[in-house]
């Protein structure tokens, strides 16, 4: 990359000194010589000239190895030989040259304890300056005390092996460079950890990158970024270079290095990790300078400084100048090109990623308009060129880009209304071609949905209606293309602002029928929804929206063929469930739970295993029409007048062709009220034999079984009960039930019988007399013995019921069971049974003495006092001997048990009388001096007191427990608690 980050200007040619060190502060730069002189120059940034303003001669007369100005404390540190001297840093300008000579850098003191100084480094942390002095075999840590204006030792015991060459503060710890490796030392305890090697040359390089909390470590051919804990920065952290730099400086956010034998200054942005295959991918600028020698360093690491923010003053990190000196002692001024100018230059050559990184690192030096424009340009570059769609959407969101521009990137996504009212910015690139974007469409749409779905809530206002419509329509199209139908249905179930005209066309072309119906439902287009579903369910053809409403409802005449019905039956079981509890109902918050079309396709594949693939689409359309119609009808509000007309128009084709087990579920919605039952009953009870095969009574039975459930008496409408009874009778007596051939038909018949018997047994709103008349009709009475018995029982006509079982049904056991049931109600049913067996009456066979004797000998409920007199006088004793013995034995046992109970009751009465006498005999004798043993106060007749069995008398208020004596603590209760108290 070729980019101008710095500009180099010559200040002074060939200074007549042997330079040992240089430093800068504000617009001054210092030159330290080998004979102990310190020359101070003032730089004019307008004239690009430098003028000597002061020359200081050190009294130590040794080379000045390091110069460290600290403007914040107005001091200057000089490392002269092994002496570290502290000087007062006064303000110096060229105007002072006309004044009398004076010492403008007076020496305040020298730092104690310095010997064999190898290197030192300063930091500012929490407002305090700390200095780490690397000596030959140890490190001494100093802290600057403002009150004393001197550095004092805070840690003098950090021992090291010989050979350390560099030291650097990394947070609270120190990083040390040896000849072969870098070491991290914990200042608190002196523990060291080896990190990584220095390289073959053995020259360590340590450079702080603050305000970024990182450090640059030099290896042989690579510069490595590391964190303050010594670990390498994750990801790409290396910068290739030819050799270890001889001099390096960090001017935020750039790294400047000078290498041996080089005639240039290399400029890099260490945080730029663009994966370019060039050899020097991170080399941003090469500043030509023959025999470059050294660059002025920052005086200390400032850990109190953070990365700039928008409100940070622009000059916060730009207060000091930077100078460069070559081997011929020529001094140059190195000026940073304004960051905004660099950003614009990078954007002009499409290096938007690098420009955006500069904006992030120096956000206080670039106006927000430029930042926003660059973010937009970077997002477009990421989308169109790099195909990094996720990053592009994040940048679009970060830059608050107009959502219409983002939607414009997807061909065909922008609504017609938006195209008419909005024009894309001319400065931005055109969207990708459809064929080019199609290769990456899944990733692009997934990133778009992550961007658009959270964004749509911000534009749900009247003022942004056009924008909200464009966003929601684009989201709908994205879900359709991705094939994410569950999310699409969830999106449509919520409130949305999709363009109805464009969305319905798009969904129809994509054959997303369920989603189309849900879209229409949200816009209250019920007529269109039901017409579409009817067309799909009866024809199985792809429907054109233009001809949908213009075509008459001739589809109703198409009945369901046997092959489709065989497939539909198990599919409905899987889709809707085999019981009424599986009915799909509106969810909380107004959402509708339609079954996704993809789910129905999977169920259809499981059911129709022998169907050719070419027929799958045809069958799927028909199944969608049937299933969704059943669910859709349940969502209609019966409070609206339009709903009744829709139900009457679009429900017959389902009622007539689909098994009532599922078709009547259209009328089991949560909004259906009892006042609507009559209208529903009229619809489902209509004759539809011209369009289907199901019978009205089948539909009525199924629907009322859902309505009545386990408690039919919840509904007090007698007409409903009568309709249910009539339909059940028709069902039970229908030819299909009479000639049930398969197990399923037999189960269907048994279920009908069970429902009829349960209803007759529990309904309180049917006319029992009328029901009896119906059941006793000649063509019915021989088939309805159990049902007639239920009615006889409820009418208390037990004799008729038992006569029916004995002489019509010829079921002696059923008559015996009926008599037992009557006996549980306190009546003697066996008396009636024996009477009918022994005196059958006219039209019956003779007396059935043997059956009567069998009942007498086997049934324990027979009363001997009523049974024996009914037996004929000539009945032999032997057949009834067992009955008589058992009766006598039972009578004796009952008498004996009654006597025992009487004796027990008498004993309890005597015990109660004795206890009452003992209680009445108890007395308490009190005299005038009697007092409470707890409080010591006298007992007065008007105060309630208590006496324990051991004659202890206390006030009731002084008694903690009525069972425990407050003196002896004895518990007078019997049971386990007193025993437990004594054990403890």
mmCIF file of N, CA and C in Angstrom, residues 835-848:
data_model
loop_
_atom_site.group_PDB
_atom_site.id
_atom_site.type_symbol
_atom_site.label_atom_id
_atom_site.label_comp_id
_atom_site.label_asym_id
_atom_site.label_seq_id
_atom_site.Cartn_x
_atom_site.Cartn_y
_atom_site.Cartn_z
ATOM 1 N N UNK A 835 -90.536 -61.930 41.093
ATOM 2 C CA UNK A 835 -91.957 -61.882 40.783
ATOM 3 C C UNK A 835 -92.187 -62.138 39.295
ATOM 4 N N UNK A 836 -91.357 -61.514 38.437
ATOM 5 C CA UNK A 836 -91.533 -61.707 37.001
ATOM 6 C C UNK A 836 -91.119 -63.102 36.561
ATOM 7 N N UNK A 837 -90.198 -63.729 37.290
ATOM 8 C CA UNK A 837 -89.820 -65.099 36.943
ATOM 9 C C UNK A 837 -90.899 -66.111 37.345
ATOM 10 N N UNK A 838 -91.522 -65.866 38.483
ATOM 11 C CA UNK A 838 -92.497 -66.827 38.982
ATOM 12 C C UNK A 838 -93.908 -66.520 38.516
ATOM 13 N N UNK A 839 -94.179 -65.228 38.189
ATOM 14 C CA UNK A 839 -95.513 -64.847 37.691
ATOM 15 C C UNK A 839 -95.336 -64.005 36.446
ATOM 16 N N UNK A 840 -94.975 -64.621 35.324
ATOM 17 C CA UNK A 840 -94.610 -63.855 34.130
ATOM 18 C C UNK A 840 -95.770 -63.083 33.518
ATOM 19 N N UNK A 841 -96.952 -63.486 33.711
ATOM 20 C CA UNK A 841 -98.080 -62.765 33.134
ATOM 21 C C UNK A 841 -98.474 -63.309 31.788
ATOM 22 N N UNK A 842 -99.424 -62.621 31.163
ATOM 23 C CA UNK A 842 -99.959 -63.067 29.883
ATOM 24 C C UNK A 842 -98.919 -62.905 28.771
ATOM 25 N N UNK A 843 -98.980 -63.778 27.826
ATOM 26 C CA UNK A 843 -98.112 -63.696 26.659
ATOM 27 C C UNK A 843 -96.716 -64.214 26.897
ATOM 28 N N UNK A 844 -96.455 -64.759 28.053
ATOM 29 C CA UNK A 844 -95.112 -65.257 28.347
ATOM 30 C C UNK A 844 -95.194 -66.753 28.641
ATOM 31 N N UNK A 845 -94.073 -67.357 28.682
ATOM 32 C CA UNK A 845 -94.004 -68.765 29.034
ATOM 33 C C UNK A 845 -94.343 -68.946 30.500
ATOM 34 N N UNK A 846 -94.386 -70.199 30.961
ATOM 35 C CA UNK A 846 -94.742 -70.480 32.340
ATOM 36 C C UNK A 846 -93.707 -70.004 33.314
ATOM 37 N N UNK A 847 -93.983 -70.201 34.584
ATOM 38 C CA UNK A 847 -93.038 -69.762 35.630
ATOM 39 C C UNK A 847 -91.668 -70.400 35.435
ATOM 40 N N UNK A 848 -90.637 -69.632 35.738
ATOM 41 C CA UNK A 848 -89.244 -70.096 35.577
ATOM 42 C C UNK A 848 -88.668 -70.338 36.964
#
